[in-house]
Amino acid sequence: MDTFQIISLAIVQGLTEFLPVSSSGHLILPARLLGWQDQGLTFDVATHLGTLLAVILYFRKDIGLLTKDWIRSLIGKGTTRHSQMAWFIILATIPAVIFGLIIKKSGLDESMRSLSVIVATTLIFGALLGIADYFGKCSKPLELMGASQAIGIGFAQMLAIIPGTSRSGITITAALMLGFTREASARFSFLLSIPIIIGAGLLLSVDFLKANTPIDWYAIIMGTSVSGLSAFLCIHLFLNVINRIGLMPFVVYRLALGLVLFFAI
């Protein structure tokens, strides 16, 4: 890849990992529509590392409290709201991990990376996001989340295995349908992304080592840096404007993109 392609795809990964518009779908589209060579495992690992560093850096205080209280709960020193939230994140991650491993072992992950699948999921889950944002009560703070609600969001996250669904989009949709505020839905979605990004990065790293792919250090450093910076800015801006503008701009974008791709193919 040349520098322009590296920067373009890294920005796309950084922005769309946390916006409800599907990062996997947007990374596949340039290769399909512009004839770009597939970015390969090296670049996938680099951009996942960048987005992981961004979300950990942004939520470093939350992560510190969650981790400390979770460890204290393990050794019998009491339960706090932070330790409960840590357990909720773990519980919500399990369904996606199991489903992801099943899909990967069955070989269906490659067959789902077609433009027709991306078009369908972009339209369907974009419409669901709009319905949830418009009809949802959007009144519960994150402090009122229970285990059953966290697990429900975790089952919704399973669908993000399908390109075009959007992990953040489907988890925010599920949280809105359960009555949580937009900010609470987005915050839980972003915290929930941490174990998923770690898991996806480890799987990509294993595939990378098995493939014995030559290491392009320039692409790794550039991809990690650009995706991390764009992801950090995206999280900050999204959380600060979501209550003011709502999610309808992203719904309109997804529906417009899906219709353009539908008529294009």
PDB file of C-alpha atoms in Angstrom:
ATOM      1  CA  MET A   1       0.000   0.000   0.000  1.00  0.00           C
ATOM      2  CA  ASP A   2       1.133   3.539  -0.647  1.00  0.00           C
ATOM      3  CA  THR A   3       1.000   6.264   2.000  1.00  0.00           C
ATOM      4  CA  PHE A   4      -2.334   7.673   0.813  1.00  0.00           C
ATOM      5  CA  GLN A   5      -4.006   4.272   1.034  1.00  0.00           C
ATOM      6  CA  ILE A   6      -2.496   3.594   4.483  1.00  0.00           C
ATOM      7  CA  ILE A   7      -3.678   6.942   5.892  1.00  0.00           C
ATOM      8  CA  SER A   8      -7.120   6.676   4.268  1.00  0.00           C
ATOM      9  CA  LEU A   9      -7.843   3.190   5.578  1.00  0.00           C
ATOM     10  CA  ALA A  10      -6.416   3.985   9.032  1.00  0.00           C
ATOM     11  CA  ILE A  11      -8.690   7.024   9.349  1.00  0.00           C
ATOM     12  CA  VAL A  12     -11.662   4.953   8.184  1.00  0.00           C
ATOM     13  CA  GLN A  13     -10.852   2.259  10.773  1.00  0.00           C
ATOM     14  CA  GLY A  14     -10.366   4.783  13.553  1.00  0.00           C
ATOM     15  CA  LEU A  15     -13.593   6.660  12.859  1.00  0.00           C
ATOM     16  CA  THR A  16     -15.901   3.780  12.027  1.00  0.00           C
ATOM     17  CA  GLU A  17     -14.785   1.467  14.850  1.00  0.00           C
ATOM     18  CA  PHE A  18     -16.797   3.597  17.255  1.00  0.00           C
ATOM     19  CA  LEU A  19     -19.327   5.364  15.040  1.00  0.00           C
ATOM     20  CA  PRO A  20     -22.491   3.294  14.373  1.00  0.00           C
ATOM     21  CA  VAL A  21     -21.668   2.848  10.671  1.00  0.00           C
ATOM     22  CA  SER A  22     -19.585  -0.395  10.517  1.00  0.00           C
ATOM     23  CA  SER A  23     -15.793  -0.402  10.378  1.00  0.00           C
ATOM     24  CA  SER A  24     -15.493  -3.792   8.648  1.00  0.00           C
ATOM     25  CA  GLY A  25     -17.899  -2.727   5.933  1.00  0.00           C
ATOM     26  CA  HIS A  26     -16.037   0.513   5.269  1.00  0.00           C
ATOM     27  CA  LEU A  27     -12.678  -1.271   5.136  1.00  0.00           C
ATOM     28  CA  ILE A  28     -13.992  -3.787   2.601  1.00  0.00           C
ATOM     29  CA  LEU A  29     -15.674  -1.185   0.391  1.00  0.00           C
ATOM     30  CA  PRO A  30     -12.556   0.669  -0.865  1.00  0.00           C
ATOM     31  CA  ALA A  31     -11.008  -2.602  -2.056  1.00  0.00           C
ATOM     32  CA  ARG A  32     -14.246  -3.542  -3.849  1.00  0.00           C
ATOM     33  CA  LEU A  33     -15.098  -0.136  -5.327  1.00  0.00           C
ATOM     34  CA  LEU A  34     -11.669   1.418  -5.981  1.00  0.00           C
ATOM     35  CA  GLY A  35      -9.806  -1.732  -6.891  1.00  0.00           C
ATOM     36  CA  TRP A  36      -7.336  -1.358  -4.027  1.00  0.00           C
ATOM     37  CA  GLN A  37      -5.359  -4.391  -3.006  1.00  0.00           C
ATOM     38  CA  ASP A  38      -6.594  -5.968   0.238  1.00  0.00           C
ATOM     39  CA  GLN A  39      -4.829  -4.301   3.156  1.00  0.00           C
ATOM     40  CA  GLY A  40      -3.745  -7.659   4.580  1.00  0.00           C
ATOM     41  CA  LEU A  41      -3.301  -9.035   8.088  1.00  0.00           C
ATOM     42  CA  THR A  42      -0.391  -6.755   8.998  1.00  0.00           C
ATOM     43  CA  PHE A  43      -2.469  -3.638   8.520  1.00  0.00           C
ATOM     44  CA  ASP A  44      -5.533  -5.125  10.230  1.00  0.00           C
ATOM     45  CA  VAL A  45      -3.459  -5.870  13.337  1.00  0.00           C
ATOM     46  CA  ALA A  46      -1.944  -2.371  13.294  1.00  0.00           C
ATOM     47  CA  THR A  47      -5.269  -0.526  13.028  1.00  0.00           C
ATOM     48  CA  HIS A  48      -6.894  -2.709  15.695  1.00  0.00           C
ATOM     49  CA  LEU A  49      -3.972  -1.895  17.987  1.00  0.00           C
ATOM     50  CA  GLY A  50      -4.458   1.814  17.290  1.00  0.00           C
ATOM     51  CA  THR A  51      -8.172   1.783  18.133  1.00  0.00           C
ATOM     52  CA  LEU A  52      -7.511  -0.330  21.244  1.00  0.00           C
ATOM     53  CA  LEU A  53      -4.921   2.144  22.518  1.00  0.00           C
ATOM     54  CA  ALA A  54      -7.336   5.014  21.828  1.00  0.00           C
ATOM     55  CA  VAL A  55     -10.263   3.582  23.815  1.00  0.00           C
ATOM     56  CA  ILE A  56      -8.003   2.505  26.694  1.00  0.00           C
ATOM     57  CA  LEU A  57      -6.418   5.958  26.851  1.00  0.00           C
ATOM     58  CA  TYR A  58      -9.750   7.753  26.708  1.00  0.00           C
ATOM     59  CA  PHE A  59     -11.414   5.613  29.379  1.00  0.00           C
ATOM     60  CA  ARG A  60      -8.254   5.089  31.452  1.00  0.00           C
ATOM     61  CA  LYS A  61      -9.873   6.361  34.670  1.00  0.00           C
ATOM     62  CA  ASP A  62     -12.978   4.197  34.193  1.00  0.00           C
ATOM     63  CA  ILE A  63     -10.857   1.172  33.345  1.00  0.00           C
ATOM     64  CA  GLY A  64      -8.704   1.726  36.432  1.00  0.00           C
ATOM     65  CA  LEU A  65     -11.743   1.831  38.727  1.00  0.00           C
ATOM     66  CA  LEU A  66     -13.419  -1.135  37.020  1.00  0.00           C
ATOM     67  CA  THR A  67     -10.272  -3.246  37.218  1.00  0.00           C
ATOM     68  CA  LYS A  68      -9.471  -2.353  40.849  1.00  0.00           C
ATOM     69  CA  ASP A  69     -12.984  -3.040  42.146  1.00  0.00           C
ATOM     70  CA  TRP A  70     -13.331  -6.199  40.039  1.00  0.00           C
ATOM     71  CA  ILE A  71     -10.151  -7.633  41.585  1.00  0.00           C
ATOM     72  CA  ARG A  72     -11.389  -6.659  45.048  1.00  0.00           C
ATOM     73  CA  SER A  73     -14.664  -8.493  44.383  1.00  0.00           C
ATOM     74  CA  LEU A  74     -12.716 -11.610  43.360  1.00  0.00           C
ATOM     75  CA  ILE A  75     -10.889 -11.732  46.667  1.00  0.00           C
ATOM     76  CA  GLY A  76     -14.056 -11.166  48.675  1.00  0.00           C
ATOM     77  CA  LYS A  77     -13.646  -7.509  49.613  1.00  0.00           C
ATOM     78  CA  GLY A  78     -17.157  -6.482  48.657  1.00  0.00           C
ATOM     79  CA  THR A  79     -19.127  -5.508  45.579  1.00  0.00           C
ATOM     80  CA  THR A  80     -19.321  -1.993  44.191  1.00  0.00           C
ATOM     81  CA  ARG A  81     -21.012  -0.450  41.190  1.00  0.00           C
ATOM     82  CA  HIS A  82     -17.689  -0.537  39.333  1.00  0.00           C
ATOM     83  CA  SER A  83     -17.112  -4.235  40.040  1.00  0.00           C
ATOM     84  CA  GLN A  84     -20.664  -4.980  38.857  1.00  0.00           C
ATOM     85  CA  MET A  85     -20.053  -3.070  35.631  1.00  0.00           C
ATOM     86  CA  ALA A  86     -16.827  -5.016  35.075  1.00  0.00           C
ATOM     87  CA  TRP A  87     -18.747  -8.287  35.443  1.00  0.00           C
ATOM     88  CA  PHE A  88     -21.448  -6.975  33.085  1.00  0.00           C
ATOM     89  CA  ILE A  89     -18.807  -6.261  30.424  1.00  0.00           C
ATOM     90  CA  ILE A  90     -17.401  -9.774  30.815  1.00  0.00           C
ATOM     91  CA  LEU A  91     -20.865 -11.368  30.607  1.00  0.00           C
ATOM     92  CA  ALA A  92     -21.807  -9.270  27.568  1.00  0.00           C
ATOM     93  CA  THR A  93     -18.610 -10.309  25.776  1.00  0.00           C
ATOM     94  CA  ILE A  94     -19.116 -14.074  26.066  1.00  0.00           C
ATOM     95  CA  PRO A  95     -21.887 -14.489  23.410  1.00  0.00           C
ATOM     96  CA  ALA A  96     -19.883 -12.651  20.736  1.00  0.00           C
ATOM     97  CA  VAL A  97     -16.730 -14.665  21.511  1.00  0.00           C
ATOM     98  CA  ILE A  98     -18.552 -18.005  21.206  1.00  0.00           C
ATOM     99  CA  PHE A  99     -20.421 -16.979  18.050  1.00  0.00           C
ATOM    100  CA  GLY A 100     -17.266 -15.535  16.504  1.00  0.00           C
ATOM    101  CA  LEU A 101     -15.299 -18.737  17.056  1.00  0.00           C
ATOM    102  CA  ILE A 102     -18.127 -20.810  15.556  1.00  0.00           C
ATOM    103  CA  ILE A 103     -18.265 -18.601  12.454  1.00  0.00           C
ATOM    104  CA  LYS A 104     -14.488 -18.628  12.046  1.00  0.00           C
ATOM    105  CA  LYS A 105     -14.203 -22.419  12.355  1.00  0.00           C
ATOM    106  CA  SER A 106     -17.073 -22.945   9.916  1.00  0.00           C
ATOM    107  CA  GLY A 107     -15.375 -20.731   7.314  1.00  0.00           C
ATOM    108  CA  LEU A 108     -18.477 -18.564   6.900  1.00  0.00           C
ATOM    109  CA  ASP A 109     -16.589 -15.374   7.770  1.00  0.00           C
ATOM    110  CA  GLU A 110     -15.123 -15.081   4.260  1.00  0.00           C
ATOM    111  CA  SER A 111     -18.427 -15.765   2.503  1.00  0.00           C
ATOM    112  CA  MET A 112     -20.063 -12.900   4.424  1.00  0.00           C
ATOM    113  CA  ARG A 113     -17.635 -10.285   3.112  1.00  0.00           C
ATOM    114  CA  SER A 114     -19.595  -9.630  -0.088  1.00  0.00           C
ATOM    115  CA  LEU A 115     -21.040  -6.292  -1.179  1.00  0.00           C
ATOM    116  CA  SER A 116     -24.579  -7.670  -1.195  1.00  0.00           C
ATOM    117  CA  VAL A 117     -24.264  -8.650   2.489  1.00  0.00           C
ATOM    118  CA  ILE A 118     -22.863  -5.212   3.363  1.00  0.00           C
ATOM    119  CA  VAL A 119     -25.734  -3.501   1.524  1.00  0.00           C
ATOM    120  CA  ALA A 120     -28.352  -5.580   3.342  1.00  0.00           C
ATOM    121  CA  THR A 121     -26.875  -5.136   6.818  1.00  0.00           C
ATOM    122  CA  THR A 122     -26.198  -1.431   6.274  1.00  0.00           C
ATOM    123  CA  LEU A 123     -29.860  -0.831   5.421  1.00  0.00           C
ATOM    124  CA  ILE A 124     -31.495  -3.201   7.911  1.00  0.00           C
ATOM    125  CA  PHE A 125     -29.460  -2.282  10.982  1.00  0.00           C
ATOM    126  CA  GLY A 126     -29.400   1.380  10.020  1.00  0.00           C
ATOM    127  CA  ALA A 127     -33.205   1.347  10.046  1.00  0.00           C
ATOM    128  CA  LEU A 128     -33.245  -0.465  13.413  1.00  0.00           C
ATOM    129  CA  LEU A 129     -30.936   2.184  14.867  1.00  0.00           C
ATOM    130  CA  GLY A 130     -33.347   4.877  13.695  1.00  0.00           C
ATOM    131  CA  ILE A 131     -36.341   3.073  15.204  1.00  0.00           C
ATOM    132  CA  ALA A 132     -34.547   2.616  18.526  1.00  0.00           C
ATOM    133  CA  ASP A 133     -33.435   6.254  18.640  1.00  0.00           C
ATOM    134  CA  TYR A 134     -36.882   7.608  17.728  1.00  0.00           C
ATOM    135  CA  PHE A 135     -39.091   5.341  19.829  1.00  0.00           C
ATOM    136  CA  GLY A 136     -36.720   4.515  22.697  1.00  0.00           C
ATOM    137  CA  LYS A 137     -37.396   6.142  26.057  1.00  0.00           C
ATOM    138  CA  CYS A 138     -33.702   7.091  26.377  1.00  0.00           C
ATOM    139  CA  SER A 139     -34.070   7.863  30.079  1.00  0.00           C
ATOM    140  CA  LYS A 140     -32.053   5.298  32.084  1.00  0.00           C
ATOM    141  CA  PRO A 141     -28.538   6.178  33.213  1.00  0.00           C
ATOM    142  CA  LEU A 142     -25.795   3.563  33.005  1.00  0.00           C
ATOM    143  CA  GLU A 143     -25.974   3.064  36.789  1.00  0.00           C
ATOM    144  CA  LEU A 144     -29.356   1.332  36.385  1.00  0.00           C
ATOM    145  CA  MET A 145     -28.039  -1.422  34.109  1.00  0.00           C
ATOM    146  CA  GLY A 146     -28.539  -4.980  35.346  1.00  0.00           C
ATOM    147  CA  ALA A 147     -26.976  -8.306  34.401  1.00  0.00           C
ATOM    148  CA  SER A 148     -29.865  -9.397  32.152  1.00  0.00           C
ATOM    149  CA  GLN A 149     -29.732  -6.131  30.210  1.00  0.00           C
ATOM    150  CA  ALA A 150     -25.948  -6.407  29.763  1.00  0.00           C
ATOM    151  CA  ILE A 151     -26.301  -9.978  28.485  1.00  0.00           C
ATOM    152  CA  GLY A 152     -29.053  -8.839  26.096  1.00  0.00           C
ATOM    153  CA  ILE A 153     -26.707  -6.221  24.646  1.00  0.00           C
ATOM    154  CA  GLY A 154     -24.047  -8.938  24.448  1.00  0.00           C
ATOM    155  CA  PHE A 155     -26.318 -11.145  22.337  1.00  0.00           C
ATOM    156  CA  ALA A 156     -26.997  -8.196  20.047  1.00  0.00           C
ATOM    157  CA  GLN A 157     -23.234  -7.739  19.691  1.00  0.00           C
ATOM    158  CA  MET A 158     -22.997 -11.225  18.142  1.00  0.00           C
ATOM    159  CA  LEU A 159     -24.556  -9.838  14.969  1.00  0.00           C
ATOM    160  CA  ALA A 160     -21.565  -7.527  14.493  1.00  0.00           C
ATOM    161  CA  ILE A 161     -19.682 -10.551  13.133  1.00  0.00           C
ATOM    162  CA  ILE A 162     -21.589  -9.867   9.897  1.00  0.00           C
ATOM    163  CA  PRO A 163     -19.829  -7.087   7.911  1.00  0.00           C
ATOM    164  CA  GLY A 164     -21.892  -3.914   7.633  1.00  0.00           C
ATOM    165  CA  THR A 165     -23.771  -4.462  10.904  1.00  0.00           C
ATOM    166  CA  SER A 166     -21.537  -2.198  13.044  1.00  0.00           C
ATOM    167  CA  ARG A 167     -20.569  -3.411  16.499  1.00  0.00           C
ATOM    168  CA  SER A 168     -21.119  -0.003  18.076  1.00  0.00           C
ATOM    169  CA  GLY A 169     -24.315   0.471  16.061  1.00  0.00           C
ATOM    170  CA  ILE A 170     -25.980  -2.776  17.128  1.00  0.00           C
ATOM    171  CA  THR A 171     -24.964  -2.461  20.798  1.00  0.00           C
ATOM    172  CA  ILE A 172     -26.150   1.156  20.957  1.00  0.00           C
ATOM    173  CA  THR A 173     -29.398   0.086  19.269  1.00  0.00           C
ATOM    174  CA  ALA A 174     -29.943  -2.671  21.854  1.00  0.00           C
ATOM    175  CA  ALA A 175     -29.181  -0.321  24.761  1.00  0.00           C
ATOM    176  CA  LEU A 176     -31.583   2.319  23.413  1.00  0.00           C
ATOM    177  CA  MET A 177     -34.305  -0.309  23.045  1.00  0.00           C
ATOM    178  CA  LEU A 178     -33.744  -1.189  26.709  1.00  0.00           C
ATOM    179  CA  GLY A 179     -34.408   2.438  27.618  1.00  0.00           C
ATOM    180  CA  PHE A 180     -30.908   3.770  28.285  1.00  0.00           C
ATOM    181  CA  THR A 181     -29.868   7.306  27.378  1.00  0.00           C
ATOM    182  CA  ARG A 182     -27.847   7.879  24.226  1.00  0.00           C
ATOM    183  CA  GLU A 183     -24.742   8.769  26.220  1.00  0.00           C
ATOM    184  CA  ALA A 184     -25.094   5.726  28.506  1.00  0.00           C
ATOM    185  CA  SER A 185     -25.634   3.475  25.482  1.00  0.00           C
ATOM    186  CA  ALA A 186     -22.561   4.829  23.716  1.00  0.00           C
ATOM    187  CA  ARG A 187     -20.372   4.684  26.849  1.00  0.00           C
ATOM    188  CA  PHE A 188     -21.260   1.038  27.546  1.00  0.00           C
ATOM    189  CA  SER A 189     -20.736   0.207  23.872  1.00  0.00           C
ATOM    190  CA  PHE A 190     -17.257   1.755  23.917  1.00  0.00           C
ATOM    191  CA  LEU A 191     -16.241  -0.010  27.145  1.00  0.00           C
ATOM    192  CA  LEU A 192     -17.628  -3.260  25.716  1.00  0.00           C
ATOM    193  CA  SER A 193     -15.404  -2.803  22.665  1.00  0.00           C
ATOM    194  CA  ILE A 194     -12.193  -3.272  24.674  1.00  0.00           C
ATOM    195  CA  PRO A 195     -12.294  -7.090  25.171  1.00  0.00           C
ATOM    196  CA  ILE A 196     -13.706  -7.549  21.659  1.00  0.00           C
ATOM    197  CA  ILE A 197     -10.920  -5.520  20.032  1.00  0.00           C
ATOM    198  CA  ILE A 198      -8.346  -7.393  22.129  1.00  0.00           C
ATOM    199  CA  GLY A 199      -9.824 -10.730  21.055  1.00  0.00           C
ATOM    200  CA  ALA A 200     -10.029  -9.744  17.390  1.00  0.00           C
ATOM    201  CA  GLY A 201      -6.463  -8.447  17.513  1.00  0.00           C
ATOM    202  CA  LEU A 202      -5.193 -11.710  19.031  1.00  0.00           C
ATOM    203  CA  LEU A 203      -6.960 -13.773  16.361  1.00  0.00           C
ATOM    204  CA  LEU A 204      -5.545 -11.563  13.613  1.00  0.00           C
ATOM    205  CA  SER A 205      -2.091 -11.848  15.189  1.00  0.00           C
ATOM    206  CA  VAL A 206      -2.328 -15.654  15.216  1.00  0.00           C
ATOM    207  CA  ASP A 207      -3.384 -15.653  11.549  1.00  0.00           C
ATOM    208  CA  PHE A 208      -0.568 -13.227  10.797  1.00  0.00           C
ATOM    209  CA  LEU A 209       2.059 -15.472  12.436  1.00  0.00           C
ATOM    210  CA  LYS A 210       0.706 -18.566  10.687  1.00  0.00           C
ATOM    211  CA  ALA A 211       0.776 -16.839   7.313  1.00  0.00           C
ATOM    212  CA  ASN A 212       4.432 -15.870   7.828  1.00  0.00           C
ATOM    213  CA  THR A 213       3.656 -12.520   6.198  1.00  0.00           C
ATOM    214  CA  PRO A 214       6.539 -10.076   5.642  1.00  0.00           C
ATOM    215  CA  ILE A 215       6.386  -7.232   8.167  1.00  0.00           C
ATOM    216  CA  ASP A 216       5.860  -3.776   6.708  1.00  0.00           C
ATOM    217  CA  TRP A 217       6.959  -1.655   9.667  1.00  0.00           C
ATOM    218  CA  TYR A 218       6.071   1.594   7.920  1.00  0.00           C
ATOM    219  CA  ALA A 219       2.472   0.445   7.427  1.00  0.00           C
ATOM    220  CA  ILE A 220       2.285  -0.823  11.024  1.00  0.00           C
ATOM    221  CA  ILE A 221       3.577   2.395  12.612  1.00  0.00           C
ATOM    222  CA  MET A 222       1.573   4.682  10.336  1.00  0.00           C
ATOM    223  CA  GLY A 223      -1.600   2.597  10.578  1.00  0.00           C
ATOM    224  CA  THR A 224      -1.433   2.329  14.380  1.00  0.00           C
ATOM    225  CA  SER A 225      -0.741   6.051  14.844  1.00  0.00           C
ATOM    226  CA  VAL A 226      -3.381   7.364  12.446  1.00  0.00           C
ATOM    227  CA  SER A 227      -6.132   4.939  13.477  1.00  0.00           C
ATOM    228  CA  GLY A 228      -5.423   5.611  17.153  1.00  0.00           C
ATOM    229  CA  LEU A 229      -5.546   9.392  16.781  1.00  0.00           C
ATOM    230  CA  SER A 230      -8.704   9.377  14.658  1.00  0.00           C
ATOM    231  CA  ALA A 231     -10.399   6.907  17.059  1.00  0.00           C
ATOM    232  CA  PHE A 232      -9.561   9.026  20.116  1.00  0.00           C
ATOM    233  CA  LEU A 233     -10.974  12.177  18.495  1.00  0.00           C
ATOM    234  CA  CYS A 234     -14.021  10.241  17.319  1.00  0.00           C
ATOM    235  CA  ILE A 235     -14.853   8.961  20.825  1.00  0.00           C
ATOM    236  CA  HIS A 236     -14.446  12.422  22.343  1.00  0.00           C
ATOM    237  CA  LEU A 237     -16.591  14.204  19.755  1.00  0.00           C
ATOM    238  CA  PHE A 238     -19.249  11.480  19.623  1.00  0.00           C
ATOM    239  CA  LEU A 239     -19.850  11.446  23.383  1.00  0.00           C
ATOM    240  CA  ASN A 240     -20.005  15.253  23.471  1.00  0.00           C
ATOM    241  CA  VAL A 241     -22.530  15.698  20.641  1.00  0.00           C
ATOM    242  CA  ILE A 242     -24.698  12.586  20.788  1.00  0.00           C
ATOM    243  CA  ASN A 243     -27.234  14.065  23.217  1.00  0.00           C
ATOM    244  CA  ARG A 244     -27.543  17.223  21.105  1.00  0.00           C
ATOM    245  CA  ILE A 245     -27.771  15.799  17.597  1.00  0.00           C
ATOM    246  CA  GLY A 246     -29.064  12.294  18.337  1.00  0.00           C
ATOM    247  CA  LEU A 247     -28.326   9.338  16.080  1.00  0.00           C
ATOM    248  CA  MET A 248     -30.471  10.269  13.095  1.00  0.00           C
ATOM    249  CA  PRO A 249     -27.547  11.746  11.081  1.00  0.00           C
ATOM    250  CA  PHE A 250     -25.871   8.331  11.210  1.00  0.00           C
ATOM    251  CA  VAL A 251     -29.142   6.607  10.317  1.00  0.00           C
ATOM    252  CA  VAL A 252     -29.564   8.846   7.265  1.00  0.00           C
ATOM    253  CA  TYR A 253     -25.949   8.237   6.250  1.00  0.00           C
ATOM    254  CA  ARG A 254     -26.331   4.470   6.517  1.00  0.00           C
ATOM    255  CA  LEU A 255     -29.568   4.406   4.543  1.00  0.00           C
ATOM    256  CA  ALA A 256     -28.128   6.691   1.850  1.00  0.00           C
ATOM    257  CA  LEU A 257     -24.946   4.609   1.616  1.00  0.00           C
ATOM    258  CA  GLY A 258     -26.933   1.387   1.443  1.00  0.00           C
ATOM    259  CA  LEU A 259     -29.179   2.691  -1.332  1.00  0.00           C
ATOM    260  CA  VAL A 260     -26.234   4.000  -3.375  1.00  0.00           C
ATOM    261  CA  LEU A 261     -24.483   0.640  -3.105  1.00  0.00           C
ATOM    262  CA  PHE A 262     -27.702  -1.223  -3.873  1.00  0.00           C
ATOM    263  CA  PHE A 263     -28.187   0.609  -7.177  1.00  0.00           C
ATOM    264  CA  ALA A 264     -24.448   0.408  -7.917  1.00  0.00           C
ATOM    265  CA  ILE A 265     -24.392  -3.393  -7.775  1.00  0.00           C
TER     266      ILE A 265
END
